[in-house]
PDB file of C-alpha atoms in Angstrom:
ATOM      1  CA  MET A   1     124.679  36.795 142.053  1.00 54.00           C
ATOM      2  CA  ARG A   2     124.262  38.812 138.958  1.00 57.00           C
ATOM      3  CA  ALA A   3     124.775  42.538 139.073  1.00 57.00           C
ATOM      4  CA  ILE A   4     121.854  44.830 138.209  1.00 55.00           C
ATOM      5  CA  SER A   5     122.620  46.653 134.922  1.00 55.00           C
ATOM      6  CA  PRO A   6     121.890  50.416 134.831  1.00 54.00           C
ATOM      7  CA  TYR A   7     119.785  49.659 131.759  1.00 51.00           C
ATOM      8  CA  THR A   8     117.467  47.329 133.571  1.00 52.00           C
ATOM      9  CA  ILE A   9     113.880  47.733 132.543  1.00 53.00           C
ATOM     10  CA  LEU A  10     112.102  50.082 134.962  1.00 52.00           C
ATOM     11  CA  THR A  11     109.201  48.977 137.084  1.00 57.00           C
ATOM     12  CA  GLY A  12     105.656  50.176 136.232  1.00 54.00           C
ATOM     13  CA  ARG A  13     105.606  52.864 138.964  1.00 57.00           C
ATOM     14  CA  ALA A  14     109.083  54.276 138.062  1.00 57.00           C
ATOM     15  CA  LEU A  15     108.027  54.256 134.326  1.00 51.00           C
ATOM     16  CA  GLY A  16     104.928  56.197 135.142  1.00 54.00           C
ATOM     17  CA  ARG A  17     106.885  58.792 137.006  1.00 57.00           C
ATOM     18  CA  ARG A  18     109.358  59.058 134.199  1.00 55.00           C
ATOM     19  CA  ARG A  19     106.558  59.597 131.559  1.00 52.00           C
ATOM     20  CA  SER A  20     105.070  62.314 133.762  1.00 53.00           C
ATOM     21  CA  ARG A  21     108.118  64.315 133.534  1.00 57.00           C
ATOM     22  CA  LEU A  22     108.064  64.270 129.686  1.00 60.00           C
ATOM     23  CA  GLY A  23     105.006  66.633 129.304  1.00 67.00           C
ATOM     24  CA  PHE A  24     103.126  69.368 131.004  1.00 72.00           C
ATOM     25  CA  THR A  25     100.287  68.858 133.472  1.00 81.00           C
ATOM     26  CA  ALA A  26      96.981  70.499 133.067  1.00 78.00           C
ATOM     27  CA  LEU A  27      97.689  72.647 136.020  1.00 77.00           C
ATOM     28  CA  GLU A  28     101.034  73.817 134.548  1.00 74.00           C
ATOM     29  CA  MET A  29      99.303  74.634 131.210  1.00 79.00           C
ATOM     30  CA  SER A  30      96.567  76.621 132.836  1.00 80.00           C
ATOM     31  CA  ALA A  31      99.235  78.638 134.761  1.00 80.00           C
ATOM     32  CA  VAL A  32     100.996  79.385 131.543  1.00 80.00           C
ATOM     33  CA  ALA A  33      97.786  80.429 129.868  1.00 79.00           C
ATOM     34  CA  THR A  34      96.916  82.731 132.817  1.00 81.00           C
ATOM     35  CA  ILE A  35     100.272  84.410 132.652  1.00 80.00           C
ATOM     36  CA  ILE A  36     100.012  84.984 128.944  1.00 80.00           C
ATOM     37  CA  ALA A  37      96.396  86.435 129.356  1.00 78.00           C
ATOM     38  CA  ILE A  38      97.734  88.848 132.012  1.00 79.00           C
ATOM     39  CA  LEU A  39     100.575  89.929 129.902  1.00 76.00           C
ATOM     40  CA  ALA A  40      98.169  90.596 127.003  1.00 74.00           C
ATOM     41  CA  LEU A  41      95.933  92.707 129.381  1.00 75.00           C
ATOM     42  CA  ILE A  42      98.888  94.755 130.239  1.00 74.00           C
ATOM     43  CA  LEU A  43     100.355  95.111 126.781  1.00 68.00           C
ATOM     44  CA  MET A  44      97.123  95.802 124.770  1.00 71.00           C
ATOM     45  CA  PRO A  45      96.423  99.212 126.127  1.00 71.00           C
ATOM     46  CA  LEU A  46     100.055 100.228 125.588  1.00 62.00           C
ATOM     47  CA  LEU A  47      99.824  98.917 121.937  1.00 66.00           C
ATOM     48  CA  ARG A  48      96.702 100.833 121.349  1.00 70.00           C
ATOM     49  CA  LYS A  49      98.240 103.968 122.780  1.00 69.00           C
ATOM     50  CA  ARG A  50     101.248 103.602 120.456  1.00 80.00           C
ATOM     51  CA  ILE A  51      98.977 103.019 117.433  1.00 82.00           C
ATOM     52  CA  GLU A  52      97.135 106.197 118.318  1.00 88.00           C
ATOM     53  CA  GLU A  53     100.195 108.141 118.786  1.00 90.00           C
ATOM     54  CA  SER A  54     101.565 107.006 115.384  1.00 93.00           C
ATOM     55  CA  ARG A  55      98.221 108.012 113.721  1.00 95.00           C
ATOM     56  CA  ILE A  56      98.438 111.483 115.431  1.00 95.00           C
ATOM     57  CA  THR A  57     101.993 111.800 114.139  1.00 95.00           C
ATOM     58  CA  ALA A  58     100.896 110.811 110.634  1.00 96.00           C
ATOM     59  CA  ALA A  59      98.017 113.271 110.817  1.00 97.00           C
ATOM     60  CA  MET A  60     100.188 116.127 111.738  1.00 96.00           C
ATOM     61  CA  ALA A  61     102.616 115.144 108.914  1.00 96.00           C
ATOM     62  CA  ASP A  62      99.569 115.251 106.378  1.00 97.00           C
ATOM     63  CA  MET A  63      98.537 118.657 107.577  1.00 97.00           C
ATOM     64  CA  LYS A  64     102.019 119.970 107.184  1.00 97.00           C
ATOM     65  CA  GLN A  65     102.017 118.665 103.554  1.00 96.00           C
ATOM     66  CA  ILE A  66      98.645 120.343 102.959  1.00 97.00           C
ATOM     67  CA  GLU A  67     100.065 123.585 104.414  1.00 97.00           C
ATOM     68  CA  LEU A  68     103.098 123.483 102.164  1.00 97.00           C
ATOM     69  CA  ALA A  69     100.977 122.814  99.108  1.00 97.00           C
ATOM     70  CA  GLN A  70      98.510 125.710 100.016  1.00 97.00           C
ATOM     71  CA  MET A  71     101.407 128.106 100.539  1.00 97.00           C
ATOM     72  CA  MET A  72     102.858 127.220  97.043  1.00 97.00           C
ATOM     73  CA  ILE A  73      99.454 127.631  95.525  1.00 96.00           C
ATOM     74  CA  HIS A  74      98.902 130.989  97.138  1.00 95.00           C
ATOM     75  CA  ALA A  75     102.365 132.050  96.081  1.00 95.00           C
ATOM     76  CA  ASP A  76     101.731 131.062  92.456  1.00 95.00           C
ATOM     77  CA  THR A  77      98.083 132.255  92.042  1.00 93.00           C
ATOM     78  CA  GLY A  78      97.161 134.341  95.076  1.00 91.00           C
ATOM     79  CA  TYR A  79      94.419 131.911  96.098  1.00 92.00           C
ATOM     80  CA  TYR A  80      93.947 129.031  98.612  1.00 95.00           C
ATOM     81  CA  VAL A  81      91.990 126.166  97.089  1.00 95.00           C
ATOM     82  CA  ARG A  82      89.755 123.195  98.094  1.00 95.00           C
ATOM     83  CA  LEU A  83      91.621 120.085  99.173  1.00 96.00           C
ATOM     84  CA  PHE A  84      90.464 117.940  96.477  1.00 94.00           C
ATOM     85  CA  ASP A  85      92.087 120.416  94.017  1.00 93.00           C
ATOM     86  CA  LEU A  86      95.626 119.943  95.373  1.00 93.00           C
ATOM     87  CA  SER A  87      96.527 117.261  92.949  1.00 89.00           C
ATOM     88  CA  HIS A  88      94.931 118.970  90.069  1.00 85.00           C
ATOM     89  CA  PRO A  89      97.413 119.047  87.105  1.00 85.00           C
ATOM     90  CA  SER A  90      98.385 121.976  84.957  1.00 86.00           C
ATOM     91  CA  ALA A  91      96.736 122.583  81.646  1.00 80.00           C
ATOM     92  CA  ASP A  92      98.761 121.475  78.675  1.00 82.00           C
ATOM     93  CA  PRO A  93     100.330 124.259  76.426  1.00 80.00           C
ATOM     94  CA  GLY A  94      98.228 123.148  73.495  1.00 81.00           C
ATOM     95  CA  ASP A  95      94.876 123.137  75.263  1.00 79.00           C
ATOM     96  CA  SER A  96      92.193 125.526  74.199  1.00 76.00           C
ATOM     97  CA  GLN A  97      90.968 127.882  76.836  1.00 72.00           C
ATOM     98  CA  ALA A  98      87.800 125.841  77.320  1.00 70.00           C
ATOM     99  CA  VAL A  99      89.657 122.620  77.854  1.00 72.00           C
ATOM    100  CA  ALA A 100      92.096 124.365  80.165  1.00 73.00           C
ATOM    101  CA  GLN A 101      89.337 125.746  82.170  1.00 71.00           C
ATOM    102  CA  ILE A 102      87.804 122.275  82.479  1.00 71.00           C
ATOM    103  CA  LYS A 103      91.090 120.970  83.841  1.00 74.00           C
ATOM    104  CA  LEU A 104      91.848 123.697  86.321  1.00 81.00           C
ATOM    105  CA  PRO A 105      90.118 124.027  89.609  1.00 86.00           C
ATOM    106  CA  LYS A 106      86.806 125.875  89.577  1.00 84.00           C
ATOM    107  CA  ALA A 107      86.950 127.773  92.817  1.00 87.00           C
ATOM    108  CA  THR A 108      89.061 129.084  95.638  1.00 89.00           C
ATOM    109  CA  TRP A 109      88.419 127.394  99.022  1.00 91.00           C
ATOM    110  CA  ASN A 110      85.211 129.518  99.476  1.00 86.00           C
ATOM    111  CA  GLN A 111      84.087 130.998  96.199  1.00 84.00           C
ATOM    112  CA  PRO A 112      84.143 130.377  92.438  1.00 85.00           C
ATOM    113  CA  ILE A 113      87.016 131.932  90.407  1.00 83.00           C
ATOM    114  CA  ASN A 114      85.512 134.687  88.433  1.00 76.00           C
ATOM    115  CA  GLN A 115      86.223 135.117  84.770  1.00 71.00           C
ATOM    116  CA  ALA A 116      88.148 138.326  85.228  1.00 74.00           C
ATOM    117  CA  SER A 117      90.818 136.421  87.288  1.00 76.00           C
ATOM    118  CA  LEU A 118      90.570 132.999  85.614  1.00 75.00           C
ATOM    119  CA  ASN A 119      93.217 133.692  82.907  1.00 75.00           C
ATOM    120  CA  ALA A 120      95.864 134.789  85.516  1.00 80.00           C
ATOM    121  CA  PHE A 121      94.940 131.723  87.572  1.00 80.00           C
ATOM    122  CA  ARG A 122      95.250 129.561  84.488  1.00 77.00           C
ATOM    123  CA  ASN A 123      98.732 130.869  83.497  1.00 83.00           C
ATOM    124  CA  ASN A 124     100.103 130.602  87.124  1.00 90.00           C
ATOM    125  CA  TRP A 125      98.724 127.109  88.122  1.00 91.00           C
ATOM    126  CA  ASN A 126     101.613 124.691  88.296  1.00 92.00           C
ATOM    127  CA  GLY A 127      99.889 121.621  89.759  1.00 89.00           C
ATOM    128  CA  PRO A 128      99.832 118.999  91.075  1.00 91.00           C
ATOM    129  CA  TYR A 129     100.900 120.584  94.240  1.00 95.00           C
ATOM    130  CA  ALA A 130     100.398 117.549  96.617  1.00 92.00           C
ATOM    131  CA  VAL A 131      99.513 113.839  96.356  1.00 88.00           C
ATOM    132  CA  PRO A 132      97.879 112.851  99.632  1.00 87.00           C
ATOM    133  CA  ASN A 133      99.092 109.764 101.391  1.00 88.00           C
ATOM    134  CA  ARG A 134      95.536 108.609 101.966  1.00 94.00           C
ATOM    135  CA  GLN A 135      92.663 109.567  99.570  1.00 93.00           C
ATOM    136  CA  ARG A 136      89.028 108.697  99.129  1.00 93.00           C
ATOM    137  CA  LEU A 137      86.754 109.347  96.055  1.00 89.00           C
ATOM    138  CA  LEU A 138      85.046 112.659  96.308  1.00 89.00           C
ATOM    139  CA  ARG A 139      81.743 110.981  95.721  1.00 86.00           C
ATOM    140  CA  GLU A 140      82.264 108.625  98.658  1.00 90.00           C
ATOM    141  CA  VAL A 141      83.060 111.678 100.966  1.00 92.00           C
ATOM    142  CA  VAL A 142      80.065 113.624  99.786  1.00 88.00           C
ATOM    143  CA  GLU A 143      77.705 110.637 100.255  1.00 87.00           C
ATOM    144  CA  GLY A 144      79.202 109.712 103.575  1.00 90.00           C
ATOM    145  CA  LEU A 145      79.271 113.165 104.998  1.00 91.00           C
ATOM    146  CA  PRO A 146      77.008 115.589 103.160  1.00 88.00           C
ATOM    147  CA  GLN A 147      77.032 118.067 105.996  1.00 88.00           C
ATOM    148  CA  LEU A 148      80.625 118.844 105.022  1.00 90.00           C
ATOM    149  CA  PHE A 149      79.655 120.385 101.657  1.00 88.00           C
ATOM    150  CA  ARG A 150      77.931 123.444 100.391  1.00 84.00           C
ATOM    151  CA  GLY A 151      77.015 124.918  97.025  1.00 78.00           C
ATOM    152  CA  ASP A 152      75.131 123.691  93.975  1.00 70.00           C
ATOM    153  CA  ALA A 153      73.740 120.274  93.603  1.00 69.00           C
ATOM    154  CA  VAL A 154      76.292 118.075  91.785  1.00 68.00           C
ATOM    155  CA  ALA A 155      75.571 114.931  89.875  1.00 61.00           C
ATOM    156  CA  GLY A 156      72.308 114.225  91.631  1.00 67.00           C
ATOM    157  CA  LEU A 157      73.772 115.016  95.094  1.00 70.00           C
ATOM    158  CA  ASN A 158      72.375 117.602  97.369  1.00 71.00           C
ATOM    159  CA  PRO A 159      75.271 119.099  99.319  1.00 74.00           C
ATOM    160  CA  GLN A 160      74.410 120.939 102.533  1.00 74.00           C
ATOM    161  CA  GLU A 161      75.796 124.218 103.831  1.00 77.00           C
ATOM    162  CA  GLY A 162      79.140 122.922 105.196  1.00 84.00           C
ATOM    163  CA  PRO A 163      82.569 124.455 104.885  1.00 87.00           C
ATOM    164  CA  VAL A 164      83.804 122.733 101.664  1.00 90.00           C
ATOM    165  CA  LEU A 165      82.563 124.325  98.437  1.00 88.00           C
ATOM    166  CA  LEU A 166      81.349 122.008  95.694  1.00 87.00           C
ATOM    167  CA  LEU A 167      80.133 123.517  92.459  1.00 84.00           C
ATOM    168  CA  GLU A 168      77.985 122.313  89.565  1.00 77.00           C
ATOM    169  CA  GLU A 169      80.924 123.284  87.329  1.00 72.00           C
ATOM    170  CA  ASP A 170      82.937 120.593  88.920  1.00 78.00           C
ATOM    171  CA  GLY A 171      80.725 117.953  87.505  1.00 63.00           C
ATOM    172  CA  PHE A 172      82.481 116.940  84.264  1.00 59.00           C
ATOM    173  CA  ASP A 173      85.889 117.035  82.682  1.00 59.00           C
ATOM    174  CA  GLU A 174      86.958 116.951  79.116  1.00 55.00           C
ATOM    175  CA  ARG A 175      86.421 113.196  78.995  1.00 60.00           C
ATOM    176  CA  GLY A 176      82.740 113.458  80.057  1.00 57.00           C
ATOM    177  CA  GLN A 177      83.662 112.098  83.504  1.00 61.00           C
ATOM    178  CA  GLY A 178      82.039 113.613  86.654  1.00 62.00           C
ATOM    179  CA  ALA A 179      84.617 115.273  89.052  1.00 64.00           C
ATOM    180  CA  VAL A 180      82.784 113.560  91.875  1.00 65.00           C
ATOM    181  CA  ASN A 181      83.597 110.215  90.299  1.00 67.00           C
ATOM    182  CA  ARG A 182      87.358 110.889  89.620  1.00 74.00           C
ATOM    183  CA  SER A 183      88.544 113.515  92.113  1.00 84.00           C
ATOM    184  CA  ARG A 184      90.006 112.303  95.358  1.00 89.00           C
ATOM    185  CA  TYR A 185      89.702 113.893  98.755  1.00 95.00           C
ATOM    186  CA  PRO A 186      92.624 113.641 101.359  1.00 97.00           C
ATOM    187  CA  ILE A 187      91.638 111.721 104.453  1.00 97.00           C
ATOM    188  CA  ASP A 188      93.282 111.210 107.847  1.00 97.00           C
ATOM    189  CA  PRO A 189      94.639 107.926 109.392  1.00 97.00           C
ATOM    190  CA  TRP A 190      91.268 107.263 110.774  1.00 96.00           C
ATOM    191  CA  GLY A 191      89.631 107.518 107.462  1.00 96.00           C
ATOM    192  CA  ASN A 192      87.961 110.945 107.808  1.00 96.00           C
ATOM    193  CA  PRO A 193      88.378 113.970 105.515  1.00 97.00           C
ATOM    194  CA  TYR A 194      90.569 116.856 106.458  1.00 97.00           C
ATOM    195  CA  ILE A 195      88.886 120.320 106.577  1.00 96.00           C
ATOM    196  CA  PHE A 196      90.476 123.553 105.246  1.00 96.00           C
ATOM    197  CA  PHE A 197      89.632 127.197 105.913  1.00 94.00           C
ATOM    198  CA  GLY A 198      91.480 129.978 104.279  1.00 93.00           C
ATOM    199  CA  PRO A 199      91.313 133.644 105.293  1.00 90.00           C
ATOM    200  CA  GLY A 200      87.943 135.308 104.918  1.00 83.00           C
ATOM    201  CA  GLN A 201      84.356 134.146 105.451  1.00 81.00           C
ATOM    202  CA  ILE A 202      83.013 130.802 104.495  1.00 78.00           C
ATOM    203  CA  GLY A 203      79.673 132.447 103.913  1.00 68.00           C
ATOM    204  CA  GLU A 204      80.908 134.350 100.790  1.00 64.00           C
ATOM    205  CA  TYR A 205      79.318 131.886  98.501  1.00 61.00           C
ATOM    206  CA  GLY A 206      76.574 129.157  98.733  1.00 53.00           C
ATOM    207  CA  TYR A 207      74.424 130.621 101.450  1.00 54.00           C
ATOM    208  CA  PRO A 208      70.997 132.284 100.958  1.00 51.00           C
ATOM    209  CA  THR A 209      71.790 134.876 103.590  1.00 55.00           C
ATOM    210  CA  PRO A 210      75.089 135.923 105.236  1.00 52.00           C
ATOM    211  CA  LEU A 211      76.235 133.950 108.286  1.00 59.00           C
ATOM    212  CA  THR A 212      76.107 136.092 111.339  1.00 59.00           C
ATOM    213  CA  ASN A 213      78.386 133.666 113.207  1.00 59.00           C
ATOM    214  CA  GLU A 214      81.212 133.949 110.839  1.00 66.00           C
ATOM    215  CA  THR A 215      83.809 136.717 110.847  1.00 67.00           C
ATOM    216  CA  ASN A 216      86.843 137.443 108.779  1.00 74.00           C
ATOM    217  CA  PHE A 217      90.035 135.572 109.557  1.00 82.00           C
ATOM    218  CA  ASN A 218      93.579 136.525 108.656  1.00 88.00           C
ATOM    219  CA  THR A 219      95.003 133.019 108.771  1.00 92.00           C
ATOM    220  CA  ALA A 220      94.388 129.650 107.205  1.00 95.00           C
ATOM    221  CA  VAL A 221      93.731 126.535 109.289  1.00 96.00           C
ATOM    222  CA  ILE A 222      93.688 122.733 108.571  1.00 97.00           C
ATOM    223  CA  TYR A 223      91.421 120.556 110.843  1.00 97.00           C
ATOM    224  CA  CYS A 224      91.572 116.830 111.577  1.00 97.00           C
ATOM    225  CA  LEU A 225      88.494 115.306 113.107  1.00 96.00           C
ATOM    226  CA  GLY A 226      90.693 113.234 115.333  1.00 95.00           C
ATOM    227  CA  PRO A 227      90.149 109.632 116.727  1.00 94.00           C
ATOM    228  CA  ASN A 228      86.404 109.913 117.322  1.00 93.00           C
ATOM    229  CA  GLY A 229      85.840 110.899 113.674  1.00 93.00           C
ATOM    230  CA  GLY A 230      83.623 113.860 114.506  1.00 93.00           C
ATOM    231  CA  PRO A 231      84.162 117.612 115.289  1.00 95.00           C
ATOM    232  CA  GLY A 232      84.886 117.872 118.997  1.00 95.00           C
ATOM    233  CA  GLN A 233      82.928 115.409 121.092  1.00 93.00           C
ATOM    234  CA  VAL A 234      79.982 115.348 118.617  1.00 92.00           C
ATOM    235  CA  THR A 235      79.074 112.134 116.665  1.00 85.00           C
ATOM    236  CA  ASN A 236      75.657 113.159 115.334  1.00 85.00           C
ATOM    237  CA  TYR A 237      76.554 116.462 113.768  1.00 85.00           C
ATOM    238  CA  THR A 238      75.226 119.069 111.417  1.00 87.00           C
ATOM    239  CA  SER A 239      76.950 121.594 109.122  1.00 84.00           C
ATOM    240  CA  ASN A 240      77.015 124.086 112.014  1.00 84.00           C
ATOM    241  CA  HIS A 241      79.574 121.875 113.725  1.00 90.00           C
ATOM    242  CA  PHE A 242      81.958 122.313 111.029  1.00 89.00           C
ATOM    243  CA  PHE A 243      82.098 126.139 111.101  1.00 86.00           C
ATOM    244  CA  ARG A 244      85.495 127.555 112.119  1.00 85.00           C
ATOM    245  CA  GLU A 245      84.193 129.992 114.643  1.00 83.00           C
ATOM    246  CA  THR A 246      81.331 128.080 116.203  1.00 78.00           C
ATOM    247  CA  GLY A 247      80.170 124.512 117.091  1.00 82.00           C
ATOM    248  CA  ALA A 248      82.398 121.754 118.031  1.00 91.00           C
ATOM    249  CA  LEU A 249      85.157 121.854 115.466  1.00 92.00           C
ATOM    250  CA  GLY A 250      88.575 122.213 116.888  1.00 93.00           C
ATOM    251  CA  THR A 251      87.786 120.997 120.411  1.00 94.00           C
ATOM    252  CA  PHE A 252      88.258 117.752 122.288  1.00 95.00           C
ATOM    253  CA  ASP A 253      90.387 115.399 120.159  1.00 95.00           C
ATOM    254  CA  ASP A 254      90.402 117.413 116.995  1.00 97.00           C
ATOM    255  CA  LEU A 255      93.852 118.296 115.621  1.00 97.00           C
ATOM    256  CA  SER A 256      94.565 121.535 113.774  1.00 96.00           C
ATOM    257  CA  ARG A 257      97.410 123.410 112.014  1.00 96.00           C
ATOM    258  CA  GLU A 258      97.189 127.132 111.564  1.00 95.00           C
ATOM    259  CA  PHE A 259      99.406 129.232 109.177  1.00 95.00           C
TER     260      PHE A 259
END
């Protein structure tokens, strides 16, 4: 009688069992997909939390950079300036006074620089003082959030009575280009503009009457609107919400740095 070789062809039933071991059943694949989905549900909130934490860290670093730039500007000129002026260059030695004045910032954080102090300001300005990590065209910021701005109408825009001063004199540089078309405003990791207040009153310029809800401050402060993109818990806001002393600014998820 002939011995059966170990390589004898398998019967149909045995072959089917062997083939079934080569792949996954639908039940097994469904179980794996369920496990992956559960892991994703567990990990996604943790991932979102880490992303938000990294954005908060980046925002605090941005505000520190703005603080250092403002302190250097104040040491050089005696002023704090608007945030879109931080990257303003110095005037060239050969520039005429008119050209130099066009190149230099036109205002402190809250009022125009008067002619009497303009020469000293010109001589002591050593910009740029900061190049923000994230920037947006000034025009885009004004058009997207007009409540943030106050002062004269600029290039057809109609700024409201917000905390950021914007002047008609900001309109054009020596090349005939509007400042709102070339200046850049620093924005936070969520894509929203930072807000700066220096010492004093925001109502010193640009308001028809003095603001009774604003008092003098002895410190400067930088605000970040935080993850929700609005002052405090507010999403439909007015210029009042951007005042330092009143409204929603500085509450809820807003971040700030005072110096």
